[in-house]
mmCIF file of C-alpha atoms in Angstrom:
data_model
loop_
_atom_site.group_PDB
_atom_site.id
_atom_site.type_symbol
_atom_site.label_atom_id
_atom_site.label_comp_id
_atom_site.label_asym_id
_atom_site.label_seq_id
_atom_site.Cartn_x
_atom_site.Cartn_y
_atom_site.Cartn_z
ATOM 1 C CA UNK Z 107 -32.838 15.782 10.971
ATOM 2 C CA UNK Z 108 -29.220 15.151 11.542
ATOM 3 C CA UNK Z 109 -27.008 16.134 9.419
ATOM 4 C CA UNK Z 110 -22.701 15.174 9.196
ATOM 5 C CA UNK Z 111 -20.498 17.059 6.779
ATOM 6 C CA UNK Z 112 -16.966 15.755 5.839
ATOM 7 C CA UNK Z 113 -13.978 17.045 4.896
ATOM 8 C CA UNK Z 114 -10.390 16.394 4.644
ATOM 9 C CA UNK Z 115 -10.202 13.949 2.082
ATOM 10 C CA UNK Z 116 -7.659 13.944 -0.673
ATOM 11 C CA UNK Z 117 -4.774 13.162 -2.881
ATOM 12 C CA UNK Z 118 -1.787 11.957 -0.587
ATOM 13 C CA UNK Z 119 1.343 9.598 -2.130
ATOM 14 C CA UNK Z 120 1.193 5.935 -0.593
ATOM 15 C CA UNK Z 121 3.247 6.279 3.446
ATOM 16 C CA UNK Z 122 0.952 9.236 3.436
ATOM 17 C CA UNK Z 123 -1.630 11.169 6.543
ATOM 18 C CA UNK Z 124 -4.665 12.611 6.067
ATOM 19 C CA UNK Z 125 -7.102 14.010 9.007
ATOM 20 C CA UNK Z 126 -10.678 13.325 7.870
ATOM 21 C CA UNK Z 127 -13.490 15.311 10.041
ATOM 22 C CA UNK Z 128 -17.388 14.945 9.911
ATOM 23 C CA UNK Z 129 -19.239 17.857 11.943
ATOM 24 C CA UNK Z 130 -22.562 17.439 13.267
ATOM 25 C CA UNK Z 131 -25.541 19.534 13.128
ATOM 26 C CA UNK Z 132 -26.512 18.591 16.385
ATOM 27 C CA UNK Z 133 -24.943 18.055 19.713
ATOM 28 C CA UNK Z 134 -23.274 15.179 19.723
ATOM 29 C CA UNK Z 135 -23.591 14.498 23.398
ATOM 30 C CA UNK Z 136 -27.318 13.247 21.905
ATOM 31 C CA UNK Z 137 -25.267 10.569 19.724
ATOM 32 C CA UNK Z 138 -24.851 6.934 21.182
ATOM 33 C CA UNK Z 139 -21.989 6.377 18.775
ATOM 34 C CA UNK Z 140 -20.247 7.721 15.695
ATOM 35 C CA UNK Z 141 -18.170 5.863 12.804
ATOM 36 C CA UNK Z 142 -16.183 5.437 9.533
ATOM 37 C CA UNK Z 143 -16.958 3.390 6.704
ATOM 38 C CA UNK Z 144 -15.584 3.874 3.242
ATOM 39 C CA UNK Z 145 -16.311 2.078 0.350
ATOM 40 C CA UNK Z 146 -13.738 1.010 -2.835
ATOM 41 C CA UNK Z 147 -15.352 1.100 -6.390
ATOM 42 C CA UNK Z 148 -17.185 -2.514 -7.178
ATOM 43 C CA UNK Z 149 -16.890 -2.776 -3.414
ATOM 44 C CA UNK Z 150 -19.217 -3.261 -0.824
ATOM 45 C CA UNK Z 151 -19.357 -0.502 1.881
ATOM 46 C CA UNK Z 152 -16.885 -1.897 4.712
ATOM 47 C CA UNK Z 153 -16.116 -1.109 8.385
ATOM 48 C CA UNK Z 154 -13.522 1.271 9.532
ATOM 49 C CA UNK Z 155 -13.675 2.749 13.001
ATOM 50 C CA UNK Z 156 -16.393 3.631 15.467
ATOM 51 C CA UNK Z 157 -16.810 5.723 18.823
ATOM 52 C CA UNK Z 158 -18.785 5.297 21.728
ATOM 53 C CA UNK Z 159 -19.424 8.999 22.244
ATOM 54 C CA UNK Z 160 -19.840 9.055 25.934
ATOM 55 C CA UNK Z 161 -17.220 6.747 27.142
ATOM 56 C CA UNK Z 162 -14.722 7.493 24.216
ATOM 57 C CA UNK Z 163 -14.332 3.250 23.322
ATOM 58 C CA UNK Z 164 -12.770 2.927 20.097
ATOM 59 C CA UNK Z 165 -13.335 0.047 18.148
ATOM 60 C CA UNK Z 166 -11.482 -0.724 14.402
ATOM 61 C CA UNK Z 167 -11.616 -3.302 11.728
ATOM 62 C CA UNK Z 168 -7.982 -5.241 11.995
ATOM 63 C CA UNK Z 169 -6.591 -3.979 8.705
ATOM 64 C CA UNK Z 170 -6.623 -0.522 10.276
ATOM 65 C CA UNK Z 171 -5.891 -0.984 13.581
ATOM 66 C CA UNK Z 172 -2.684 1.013 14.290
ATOM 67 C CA UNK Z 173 -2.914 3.080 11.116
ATOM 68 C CA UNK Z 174 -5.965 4.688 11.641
ATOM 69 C CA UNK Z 175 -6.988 6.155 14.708
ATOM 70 C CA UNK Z 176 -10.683 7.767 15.535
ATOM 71 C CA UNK Z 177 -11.382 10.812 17.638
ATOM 72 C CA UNK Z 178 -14.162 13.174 18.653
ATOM 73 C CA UNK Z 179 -14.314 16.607 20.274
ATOM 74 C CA UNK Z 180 -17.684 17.254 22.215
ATOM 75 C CA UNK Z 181 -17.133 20.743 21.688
ATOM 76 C CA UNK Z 182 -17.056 21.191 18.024
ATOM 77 C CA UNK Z 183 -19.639 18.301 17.735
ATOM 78 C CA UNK Z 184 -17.129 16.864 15.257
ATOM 79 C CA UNK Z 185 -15.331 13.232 15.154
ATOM 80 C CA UNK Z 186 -11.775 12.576 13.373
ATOM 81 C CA UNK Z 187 -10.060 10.076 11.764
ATOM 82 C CA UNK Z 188 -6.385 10.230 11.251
ATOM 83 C CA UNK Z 189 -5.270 7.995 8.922
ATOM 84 C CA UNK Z 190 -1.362 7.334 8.592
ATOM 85 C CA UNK Z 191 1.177 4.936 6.514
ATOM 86 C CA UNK Z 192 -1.630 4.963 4.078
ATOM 87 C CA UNK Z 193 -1.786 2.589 1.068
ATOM 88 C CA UNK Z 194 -3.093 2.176 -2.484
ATOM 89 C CA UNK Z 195 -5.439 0.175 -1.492
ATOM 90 C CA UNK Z 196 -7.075 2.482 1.171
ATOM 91 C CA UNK Z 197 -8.479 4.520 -1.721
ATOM 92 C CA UNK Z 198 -12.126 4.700 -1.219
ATOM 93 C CA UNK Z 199 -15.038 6.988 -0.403
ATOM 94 C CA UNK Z 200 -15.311 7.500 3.238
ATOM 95 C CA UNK Z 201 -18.161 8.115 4.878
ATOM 96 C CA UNK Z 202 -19.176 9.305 8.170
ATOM 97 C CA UNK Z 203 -22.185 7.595 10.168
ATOM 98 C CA UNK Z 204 -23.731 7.846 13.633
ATOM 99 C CA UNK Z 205 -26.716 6.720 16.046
ATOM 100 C CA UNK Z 206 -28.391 8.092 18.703
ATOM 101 C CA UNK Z 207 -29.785 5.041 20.546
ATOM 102 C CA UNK Z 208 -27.858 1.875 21.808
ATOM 103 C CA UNK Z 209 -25.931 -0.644 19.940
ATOM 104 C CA UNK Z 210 -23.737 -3.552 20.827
ATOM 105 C CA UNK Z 211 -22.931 -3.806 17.186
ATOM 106 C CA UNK Z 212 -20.423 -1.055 16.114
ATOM 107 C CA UNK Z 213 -19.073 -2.490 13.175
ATOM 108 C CA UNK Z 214 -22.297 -3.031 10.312
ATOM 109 C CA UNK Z 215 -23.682 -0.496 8.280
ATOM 110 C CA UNK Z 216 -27.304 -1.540 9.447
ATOM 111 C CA UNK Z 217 -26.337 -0.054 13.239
ATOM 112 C CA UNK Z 218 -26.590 3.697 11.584
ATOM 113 C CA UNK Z 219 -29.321 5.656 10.612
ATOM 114 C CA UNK Z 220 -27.733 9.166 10.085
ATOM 115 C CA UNK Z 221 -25.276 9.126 7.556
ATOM 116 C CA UNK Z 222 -22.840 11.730 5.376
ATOM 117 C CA UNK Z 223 -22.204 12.341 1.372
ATOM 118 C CA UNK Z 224 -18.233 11.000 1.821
ATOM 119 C CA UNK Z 225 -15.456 12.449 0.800
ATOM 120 C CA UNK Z 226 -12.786 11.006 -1.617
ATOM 121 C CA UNK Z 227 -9.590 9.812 -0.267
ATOM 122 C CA UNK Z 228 -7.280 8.717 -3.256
ATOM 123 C CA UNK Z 229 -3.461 7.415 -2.311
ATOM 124 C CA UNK Z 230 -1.076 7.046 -5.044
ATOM 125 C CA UNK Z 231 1.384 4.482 -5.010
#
């Protein structure tokens, strides 16, 4: 059974970074792709970034692209997120996710199987 861990979520003032990490309990070389999701209260759980794990393509929902930026490091079995210039409304739970077989779909929730407990990322304005 796979299992992903976060961390790094926080409190952080709106302009903000934060560095969220999910760690693997497998080796990720096994995993297709790997992503981010996070989801707002009253919300429904929304896109954020994914990874192709072997070729390293990155793919984003528009309202982060060039804030946020995913990452993964084969060796520590462990994808990033970096999230900068962040905003009161980017206060959510985020949640890792990831797949082992292929997908042409990075972006819905329905294209992962394995999935995190999320970690809180709150941004004050």
């Amino acid at each position: 059974q796979v299992q992903l861990v976060e961390s790094g979520g926080g409190l952080v003032q709106a302009g903000g970074s934060l560095r969220l990490s999910c760690a693997a309990s497998e080796r990720t070389f096994s995993f297709y792709a790997m992503g981010w999701f996070r989801q707002a209260p009253g919300k429904e759980r929304e896109f954020v970034a994914a990874i192709r794990w072997s070729l390293g393509s990155t793919y984003y929902a528009d309202s982060m692209k060039g804030r946020f930026a995913i990452s993964r490091d084969n060796a520590k079995n462990t994808v990033y997120l970096q999230m900068n210039n962040l905003k009161p409304e980017d206060t959510a739970v985020y949640y890792c996710a990831a797949r082992t077989g292929y997908t042409n779909n990075y972006y819905s929730r329905a294209s992962y199987p394995y999935w995190g407990q999320g970690t809180q990322v709150t941004v004050s304005s």
